[in-house]
Short mmCIF file of C-alpha atoms in Angstrom, two decimals:
data_model
loop_
_atom_site.label_atom_id
_atom_site.label_comp_id
_atom_site.label_asym_id
_atom_site.label_seq_id
_atom_site.Cartn_x
_atom_site.Cartn_y
_atom_site.Cartn_z
CA MET A 1 40.82 -109.56 -29.00
CA ASP A 2 37.62 -108.33 -30.64
CA LEU A 3 36.52 -104.71 -30.58
CA LEU A 4 33.90 -105.20 -27.88
CA SER A 5 36.33 -106.82 -25.46
CA GLN A 6 38.83 -104.09 -26.15
CA LEU A 7 36.30 -101.40 -25.42
CA ARG A 8 35.14 -103.18 -22.27
CA GLY A 9 38.72 -103.34 -21.08
CA GLN A 10 39.22 -99.65 -21.82
CA ILE A 11 36.11 -98.56 -19.97
CA ALA A 12 36.96 -100.71 -16.97
CA ASP A 13 40.45 -99.21 -16.78
CA PHE A 14 39.18 -95.70 -17.23
CA SER A 15 36.52 -96.09 -14.54
CA ALA A 16 39.08 -97.48 -12.14
CA PHE A 17 41.25 -94.48 -12.88
CA LEU A 18 38.41 -92.03 -12.20
CA HIS A 19 37.69 -93.65 -8.87
CA ARG A 20 41.31 -94.00 -7.88
CA GLU A 21 42.05 -90.35 -8.57
CA GLY A 22 38.98 -89.28 -6.66
CA PHE A 23 37.20 -87.68 -9.60
CA VAL A 24 34.16 -89.74 -8.73
CA ASP A 25 33.18 -91.77 -5.70
CA ASP A 26 30.75 -94.53 -4.89
CA GLN A 27 27.76 -92.23 -5.28
CA PHE A 28 28.53 -92.07 -9.00
CA THR A 29 28.43 -95.85 -9.11
CA GLN A 30 25.04 -95.72 -7.36
CA LEU A 31 23.86 -93.35 -10.06
CA GLN A 32 24.93 -95.76 -12.77
CA LYS A 33 23.03 -98.55 -11.04
CA LEU A 34 19.84 -96.52 -11.36
CA ARG A 35 20.12 -96.55 -15.11
CA ASP A 36 17.97 -99.17 -16.78
CA GLU A 37 15.89 -99.86 -19.91
CA SER A 38 13.21 -97.39 -18.85
CA SER A 39 15.74 -94.58 -18.36
CA PRO A 40 18.93 -95.31 -20.30
CA GLY A 41 19.91 -91.63 -20.44
CA PHE A 42 19.55 -91.04 -16.72
CA VAL A 43 23.22 -90.60 -15.85
CA VAL A 44 23.95 -88.39 -18.85
CA GLU A 45 20.88 -86.28 -18.04
CA VAL A 46 21.77 -85.73 -14.40
CA VAL A 47 25.44 -85.08 -15.19
CA SER A 48 24.48 -82.51 -17.85
CA LEU A 49 22.21 -80.75 -15.39
CA PHE A 50 25.05 -80.70 -12.91
CA PHE A 51 27.50 -79.04 -15.28
CA GLU A 52 24.91 -76.46 -16.34
CA ASP A 53 24.37 -75.69 -12.68
CA CYS A 54 28.14 -75.62 -12.07
CA GLU A 55 28.74 -73.08 -14.81
CA LYS A 56 25.94 -70.84 -13.60
CA LEU A 57 27.11 -70.97 -10.00
CA VAL A 58 30.76 -70.32 -10.90
CA ASN A 59 29.73 -67.25 -12.91
CA ASN A 60 27.58 -65.95 -10.08
CA MET A 61 30.32 -66.49 -7.55
CA ALA A 62 32.89 -64.80 -9.76
CA LYS A 63 30.64 -61.76 -10.07
CA ALA A 64 30.01 -61.67 -6.34
CA LEU A 65 33.73 -61.86 -5.57
CA GLU A 66 34.49 -59.02 -7.97
CA GLN A 67 32.32 -56.59 -6.03
CA GLN A 68 33.85 -53.83 -3.94
CA ILE A 69 32.06 -55.21 -0.92
CA VAL A 70 31.71 -58.96 -1.17
CA ASP A 71 28.44 -60.48 -0.03
CA PHE A 72 29.92 -63.60 1.55
CA LYS A 73 26.50 -64.92 2.53
CA GLN A 74 25.54 -64.96 -1.13
CA VAL A 75 28.75 -66.70 -2.14
CA ASP A 76 28.25 -69.17 0.69
CA SER A 77 24.75 -70.05 -0.47
CA HIS A 78 26.09 -70.74 -3.99
CA VAL A 79 28.82 -72.93 -2.53
CA HIS A 80 26.23 -74.73 -0.43
CA GLN A 81 24.22 -75.50 -3.56
CA LEU A 82 27.27 -76.75 -5.44
CA LYS A 83 28.39 -78.79 -2.46
CA GLY A 84 25.00 -80.48 -2.35
CA SER A 85 24.73 -81.29 -6.02
CA SER A 86 28.34 -82.47 -6.33
CA SER A 87 27.73 -84.83 -3.43
CA SER A 88 24.54 -86.07 -5.08
CA ILE A 89 26.26 -87.10 -8.28
CA GLY A 90 29.45 -88.35 -6.67
CA ALA A 91 31.74 -85.58 -7.91
CA ALA A 92 34.15 -86.10 -5.03
CA ARG A 93 36.90 -83.62 -5.88
CA ILE A 94 34.48 -80.77 -6.49
CA HIS A 95 32.70 -81.64 -3.26
CA ASN A 96 35.98 -81.46 -1.33
CA VAL A 97 36.88 -78.07 -2.78
CA CYS A 98 33.44 -76.83 -1.74
CA ILE A 99 34.13 -77.80 1.85
CA ALA A 100 37.28 -75.65 1.88
CA PHE A 101 35.42 -72.94 -0.01
CA LYS A 102 32.73 -72.79 2.67
CA THR A 103 35.35 -72.22 5.34
CA CYS A 104 36.78 -69.30 3.35
CA CYS A 105 33.30 -67.79 3.10
CA GLU A 106 32.74 -68.15 6.82
CA ASP A 107 36.12 -66.50 7.46
CA GLN A 108 35.19 -63.79 4.94
CA ASN A 109 38.53 -64.51 3.28
CA ARG A 110 38.24 -63.01 -0.20
CA ASN A 111 41.56 -64.25 -1.51
CA GLY A 112 40.87 -67.72 -0.18
CA CYS A 113 37.48 -67.65 -1.90
CA VAL A 114 38.98 -66.57 -5.20
CA ARG A 115 41.49 -69.41 -5.02
CA CYS A 116 38.76 -71.92 -4.20
CA LEU A 117 36.67 -70.65 -7.07
CA GLN A 118 39.55 -71.17 -9.46
CA GLN A 119 39.96 -74.67 -8.14
CA VAL A 120 36.25 -75.38 -8.51
CA ASN A 121 36.37 -74.17 -12.08
CA HIS A 122 39.39 -76.30 -12.85
CA GLU A 123 37.84 -79.41 -11.31
CA CYS A 124 34.56 -78.86 -13.16
CA ILE A 125 36.34 -78.69 -16.50
CA GLN A 126 38.42 -81.77 -15.74
CA LEU A 127 35.44 -83.80 -14.63
CA LYS A 128 33.40 -82.72 -17.61
CA ASN A 129 36.14 -83.89 -19.97
CA ASN A 130 36.61 -87.15 -18.10
CA LEU A 131 32.93 -88.01 -18.04
CA GLN A 132 32.63 -87.12 -21.71
CA THR A 133 35.37 -89.67 -22.38
CA LEU A 134 33.48 -92.23 -20.30
CA PHE A 135 30.19 -91.59 -22.12
CA ASN A 136 31.95 -91.79 -25.48
CA LEU A 137 33.35 -95.19 -24.59
CA GLU A 138 29.86 -96.30 -23.56
CA GLN A 139 28.46 -95.13 -26.89
CA GLN A 140 31.15 -97.07 -28.71
CA ILE A 141 30.28 -100.20 -26.79
CA ILE A 142 26.63 -99.82 -27.73
CA ALA A 143 27.59 -99.18 -31.35
CA ALA A 144 29.70 -102.33 -31.31
CA GLY A 145 26.62 -104.30 -30.26
CA GLY A 146 27.32 -104.46 -26.56
CA SER A 147 25.40 -103.12 -23.57
CA ILE A 148 26.61 -100.63 -20.99
CA PRO A 149 28.13 -102.47 -18.09
CA ALA A 150 26.09 -101.86 -14.93
CA LYS A 151 29.02 -102.03 -12.59
CA GLN A 152 32.48 -100.72 -13.28
CA MET B 1 2.26 -98.38 -13.85
CA ALA B 2 3.62 -101.62 -12.44
CA ILE B 3 2.01 -104.70 -13.88
CA THR B 4 3.65 -107.06 -11.46
CA GLY B 5 1.03 -106.61 -8.76
CA ASP B 6 3.70 -105.40 -6.36
CA SER B 7 1.87 -103.71 -3.50
CA ARG B 8 4.34 -100.81 -3.71
CA SER B 9 2.79 -99.69 -7.00
CA GLN B 10 -0.16 -98.41 -4.96
CA PHE B 11 2.03 -96.09 -2.92
CA HIS B 12 2.33 -92.48 -3.93
CA VAL B 13 5.20 -90.39 -2.62
CA LEU B 14 5.40 -86.61 -2.71
CA ALA B 15 9.04 -85.51 -2.93
CA VAL B 16 9.99 -81.94 -2.06
CA ASP B 17 13.40 -80.43 -2.89
CA ASP B 18 14.51 -77.09 -4.26
CA SER B 19 17.46 -78.69 -6.10
CA LEU B 20 16.59 -79.96 -9.56
CA ILE B 21 19.35 -82.55 -9.48
CA ASP B 22 18.20 -83.91 -6.15
CA ARG B 23 14.61 -84.02 -7.39
CA LYS B 24 15.69 -86.05 -10.40
CA LEU B 25 17.64 -88.36 -8.18
CA ILE B 26 14.94 -88.98 -5.61
CA GLU B 27 12.40 -89.47 -8.38
CA ARG B 28 14.58 -92.11 -9.99
CA LEU B 29 15.22 -93.83 -6.67
CA LEU B 30 11.52 -93.90 -5.84
CA LYS B 31 10.46 -95.08 -9.30
CA THR B 32 13.12 -97.80 -9.19
CA SER B 33 11.49 -98.90 -5.94
CA SER B 34 8.14 -99.04 -7.78
CA TYR B 35 6.53 -96.10 -6.06
CA GLN B 36 4.45 -93.47 -7.83
CA VAL B 37 6.15 -90.11 -7.52
CA THR B 38 5.21 -86.46 -7.66
CA THR B 39 8.01 -83.92 -7.23
CA VAL B 40 7.65 -80.26 -6.25
CA ASP B 41 10.31 -77.65 -5.65
CA SER B 42 8.99 -75.95 -2.53
CA GLY B 43 7.10 -76.50 0.72
CA SER B 44 4.32 -74.16 -0.32
CA LYS B 45 3.79 -76.08 -3.57
CA ALA B 46 3.73 -79.28 -1.55
CA LEU B 47 0.96 -77.92 0.68
CA LYS B 48 -0.96 -76.78 -2.37
CA PHE B 49 -0.70 -80.24 -3.88
CA LEU B 50 -1.90 -81.76 -0.64
CA GLY B 51 -4.96 -79.50 -0.69
CA PHE B 52 -3.95 -77.85 2.54
CA GLN B 53 -6.38 -75.18 3.76
CA GLU B 54 -4.91 -72.76 6.31
CA ASP B 55 -8.19 -72.25 8.18
CA GLU B 56 -9.55 -75.76 8.08
CA GLN B 57 -9.20 -76.19 11.82
CA SER B 58 -11.45 -73.23 12.68
CA ASN B 59 -14.04 -73.57 9.93
CA PRO B 60 -17.40 -73.20 11.68
CA ASP B 61 -19.47 -74.77 8.92
CA THR B 62 -17.91 -78.16 9.14
CA PRO B 63 -16.75 -79.15 12.58
CA PHE B 64 -15.66 -82.45 11.15
CA GLY B 65 -13.28 -81.19 8.52
CA SER B 66 -13.16 -78.74 5.65
CA PRO B 67 -15.21 -79.58 2.57
CA ASN B 68 -12.77 -77.39 0.65
CA ASN B 69 -10.04 -79.93 1.16
CA HIS B 70 -10.17 -81.25 -2.40
CA GLN B 71 -7.37 -83.72 -2.12
CA GLU B 72 -7.76 -85.59 -5.35
CA VAL B 73 -4.74 -87.78 -5.03
CA GLU B 74 -3.82 -89.96 -2.12
CA VAL B 75 -0.31 -89.30 -0.81
CA ASN B 76 1.17 -92.06 1.28
CA LEU B 77 4.43 -90.40 2.21
CA ILE B 78 6.11 -87.02 2.03
CA ILE B 79 9.89 -86.93 1.64
CA THR B 80 11.37 -83.47 1.91
CA ASP B 81 14.73 -81.73 1.92
CA TYR B 82 15.45 -79.84 5.11
CA CYS B 83 17.31 -76.82 3.71
CA MET B 84 15.00 -74.96 1.37
CA PRO B 85 14.50 -71.23 0.83
CA GLY B 86 11.25 -69.86 2.27
CA MET B 87 9.56 -72.80 3.91
CA THR B 88 12.11 -75.28 5.23
CA GLY B 89 11.45 -79.01 5.43
CA TYR B 90 10.94 -78.57 9.15
CA ASP B 91 8.31 -75.87 8.57
CA LEU B 92 6.54 -78.17 6.13
CA LEU B 93 6.67 -81.01 8.63
CA LYS B 94 5.09 -78.81 11.27
CA LYS B 95 2.30 -77.66 8.97
CA VAL B 96 1.51 -81.23 7.99
CA LYS B 97 1.46 -82.48 11.56
CA GLU B 98 -0.72 -79.56 12.69
CA SER B 99 -3.26 -80.23 9.96
CA SER B 100 -6.21 -82.38 10.92
CA SER B 101 -6.47 -83.92 7.48
CA LEU B 102 -2.79 -84.33 6.70
CA ARG B 103 -1.16 -85.27 9.97
CA ASN B 104 -1.35 -88.99 9.40
CA ILE B 105 0.82 -88.81 6.30
CA PRO B 106 4.30 -90.01 7.28
CA VAL B 107 7.02 -87.43 6.67
CA VAL B 108 10.69 -88.14 6.03
CA ILE B 109 13.36 -85.45 6.13
CA MET B 110 16.55 -85.44 4.02
CA SER B 111 19.60 -83.33 4.69
CA SER B 112 23.15 -83.05 3.40
CA GLU B 113 24.28 -82.00 6.88
CA ASN B 114 24.62 -84.27 9.86
CA VAL B 115 23.44 -81.99 12.66
CA PRO B 116 22.25 -84.04 15.66
CA SER B 117 20.09 -81.26 17.11
CA ARG B 118 18.39 -80.84 13.75
CA ILE B 119 17.72 -84.57 13.52
CA THR B 120 16.31 -84.68 17.05
CA ARG B 121 14.09 -81.68 16.43
CA CYS B 122 12.61 -83.23 13.31
CA LEU B 123 12.00 -86.60 14.89
CA GLU B 124 10.38 -84.92 17.91
CA GLU B 125 8.10 -82.96 15.60
CA GLY B 126 6.88 -86.24 14.14
CA ALA B 127 9.18 -87.11 11.24
CA GLU B 128 9.38 -90.86 10.76
CA GLU B 129 12.93 -90.93 9.44
CA PHE B 130 15.84 -88.64 8.80
CA PHE B 131 18.00 -89.51 5.79
CA LEU B 132 21.44 -88.10 5.16
CA LYS B 133 22.09 -87.13 1.57
CA PRO B 134 22.96 -88.56 -0.80
CA VAL B 135 20.02 -90.88 -0.30
CA ARG B 136 20.55 -94.50 -1.31
CA LEU B 137 18.19 -97.18 -2.57
CA SER B 138 18.76 -99.05 0.68
CA ASP B 139 17.42 -96.04 2.62
CA LEU B 140 14.16 -96.28 0.71
CA ASN B 141 13.59 -99.80 1.99
CA ARG B 142 12.86 -98.21 5.35
CA LEU B 143 9.90 -96.33 3.89
CA LYS B 144 7.50 -99.14 3.19
CA PRO B 145 6.58 -99.97 6.82
CA HIS B 146 5.55 -96.34 7.41
CA MET B 147 3.40 -96.30 4.33
CA MET B 148 1.86 -99.67 5.15
CA LYS B 149 0.93 -98.43 8.62
CA THR B 150 -0.98 -95.53 7.11
CA LYS B 151 -2.71 -97.73 4.54
CA ILE B 152 -3.94 -100.05 7.29
CA LYS B 153 -5.03 -97.08 9.39
CA ASN B 154 -6.85 -95.58 6.38
CA GLN B 155 -8.56 -98.88 5.72
CA LYS B 156 -9.76 -99.20 9.31
CA GLN B 157 -11.06 -95.66 9.28
CA GLU B 158 -12.83 -96.23 5.99
CA ASP B 159 -14.51 -99.31 7.40
CA GLN B 160 -15.61 -97.43 10.53
CA GLU B 161 -16.83 -94.48 8.51
CA GLU B 162 -18.83 -96.61 6.14
CA LEU B 163 -20.29 -98.64 8.98
CA LYS B 164 -21.49 -95.45 10.67
CA ILE B 165 -22.99 -94.12 7.47
CA SER B 166 -24.84 -97.34 6.82
CA GLU B 167 -26.19 -97.29 10.41
CA ILE B 168 -27.43 -93.72 9.99
CA GLN B 169 -28.83 -94.68 6.62
CA SER B 170 -31.01 -97.41 8.08
CA ASP B 171 -32.16 -95.00 10.84
CA GLU B 172 -33.15 -92.39 8.32
CA GLN B 173 -35.28 -94.72 6.26
CA GLN B 174 -37.42 -95.50 9.28
CA GLN B 175 -38.27 -91.82 9.90
CA PRO B 176 -41.26 -90.30 8.09
CA VAL B 177 -40.20 -87.65 5.57
CA GLN B 178 -42.63 -84.94 4.29
CA PRO B 179 -42.30 -84.17 0.59
CA PRO B 180 -42.26 -80.40 -0.12
CA SER B 181 -45.39 -80.51 -2.34
CA PRO B 182 -48.43 -82.80 -2.14
CA GLN B 183 -47.89 -85.93 -4.13
CA PRO B 184 -50.60 -88.29 -5.38
CA GLN B 185 -48.47 -91.18 -4.24
CA PRO B 186 -46.31 -91.39 -1.15
CA GLN B 187 -42.59 -91.11 -1.79
CA PRO B 188 -40.97 -94.39 -1.08
CA GLN B 189 -37.62 -92.75 -0.33
CA PRO B 190 -36.42 -89.71 1.67
CA GLU B 191 -36.57 -86.47 -0.25
CA SER B 192 -33.05 -85.28 0.46
CA GLN B 193 -30.92 -87.63 -1.58
CA PRO B 194 -31.31 -91.12 -2.91
CA PRO B 195 -29.43 -93.45 -0.64
CA PRO B 196 -26.82 -95.54 -2.36
CA PRO B 197 -27.26 -99.28 -2.56
CA PRO B 198 -25.61 -100.97 0.41
CA ALA B 199 -22.96 -102.52 -1.82
CA LEU B 200 -21.52 -99.10 -2.66
CA LEU B 201 -21.10 -98.20 0.99
CA LEU B 202 -18.88 -101.15 1.61
CA GLN B 203 -16.78 -100.55 -1.48
CA HIS B 204 -13.18 -99.95 -0.58
CA ASN B 205 -11.81 -97.13 -2.58
CA ASN B 206 -8.07 -97.14 -2.18
CA ASN B 207 -7.38 -94.40 -4.64
CA LYS B 208 -8.94 -91.48 -2.80
CA ARG B 209 -7.55 -89.85 0.26
CA LYS B 210 -10.08 -90.07 3.05
CA ALA B 211 -10.48 -87.34 5.60
CA MET B 212 -9.09 -88.56 8.85
CA GLU B 213 -10.89 -89.08 12.11
CA GLU B 214 -13.18 -86.07 12.08
CA GLY B 215 -14.61 -85.79 8.67
CA LEU B 216 -16.78 -86.95 5.89
CA SER B 217 -14.94 -88.26 2.91
CA PRO B 218 -14.35 -85.66 0.19
CA ASP B 219 -14.68 -88.57 -2.21
CA ARG B 220 -17.04 -87.45 -4.93
CA THR B 221 -18.21 -90.92 -5.78
CA ARG B 222 -20.19 -91.03 -2.60
CA PRO B 223 -23.19 -88.79 -1.95
CA ARG B 224 -22.83 -86.18 0.74
CA TYR B 225 -25.07 -86.22 3.77
CA ASN B 226 -25.12 -82.55 4.71
CA GLY B 227 -26.62 -81.71 8.04
CA ILE B 228 -26.68 -85.28 9.25
CA PRO B 229 -24.32 -85.77 12.13
CA THR B 230 -21.76 -88.35 11.27
CA MET B 231 -19.71 -88.88 14.34
CA VAL B 232 -16.91 -91.33 13.96
#
């Protein structure tokens, strides 16, 4: 089997894994479909923006939860933002944690919020690593003379 | 710019969302569908872009529309997020629909939350569609009919407007006009402004937003007829 076929096989398997495990959902596939010759870096760009946003929001939420008196409305608005953007890029696991997180905010449950925040952080790191692996495989395919598959 | 001659390349959409990621997404979706896109991050910036004047309804100088409404770019559709800080998408919708010059622009609302009362409220206020986020390419296929409707309406209004102006024009040329100072030769044309050749009046300018129903066109390529009643 030549290198290109190998790589194609790898990326197909890896994508299937990401979907199966719920790291990404169909919205991520939709995102990949929007990538074309005029905007080849579209997915990478949007994903990078997402992780920047994620980091910022996690830091803000951590600070808010450390306060003597927690402003749950503030935390909730951060969660709302993260919930929205995770849904927009198809980051299914993060989106699901946000749903639970919102409930904790509404219940003004500080411990619940702290747990959710830890989960969000964990999922963000995992997804970031996974997508980096995916993008690396794509780069290798391009380097080997192939083109990025449109559909996984 | 689309070279294909696809009619959608003429349509310009104004997208409003406070989330950068969602702005990027909707921009990509719209561009993929061959629309021209402008994105802004707030309702107030959207109104600014649209040339919205708060007091245009009660301006005594121009009963037929504000001359300050310098809308340079034609917007065929506004697509806005519902949940935004400050002015919500619903507030923006209301402002647009209450504005004499903007109310014919179709407005679409997007929301990540499926709240039936919210949807009803927006549709009752005049929104054409309500999309649940994340918005898909297939959702955007529902936009074209709304934009086409406005284009046809605009075209009809342009035709009516220009017909009226050309009627008034021919009236005016029959009236005697006194030049301000004695001239050795009589002026062949009215003193106020040189009338354009008839061909110009019938020119269809699709790129400029025409004032609706009440007003003169803010289009600078056509001379203004101040003081002459131009009822449509």
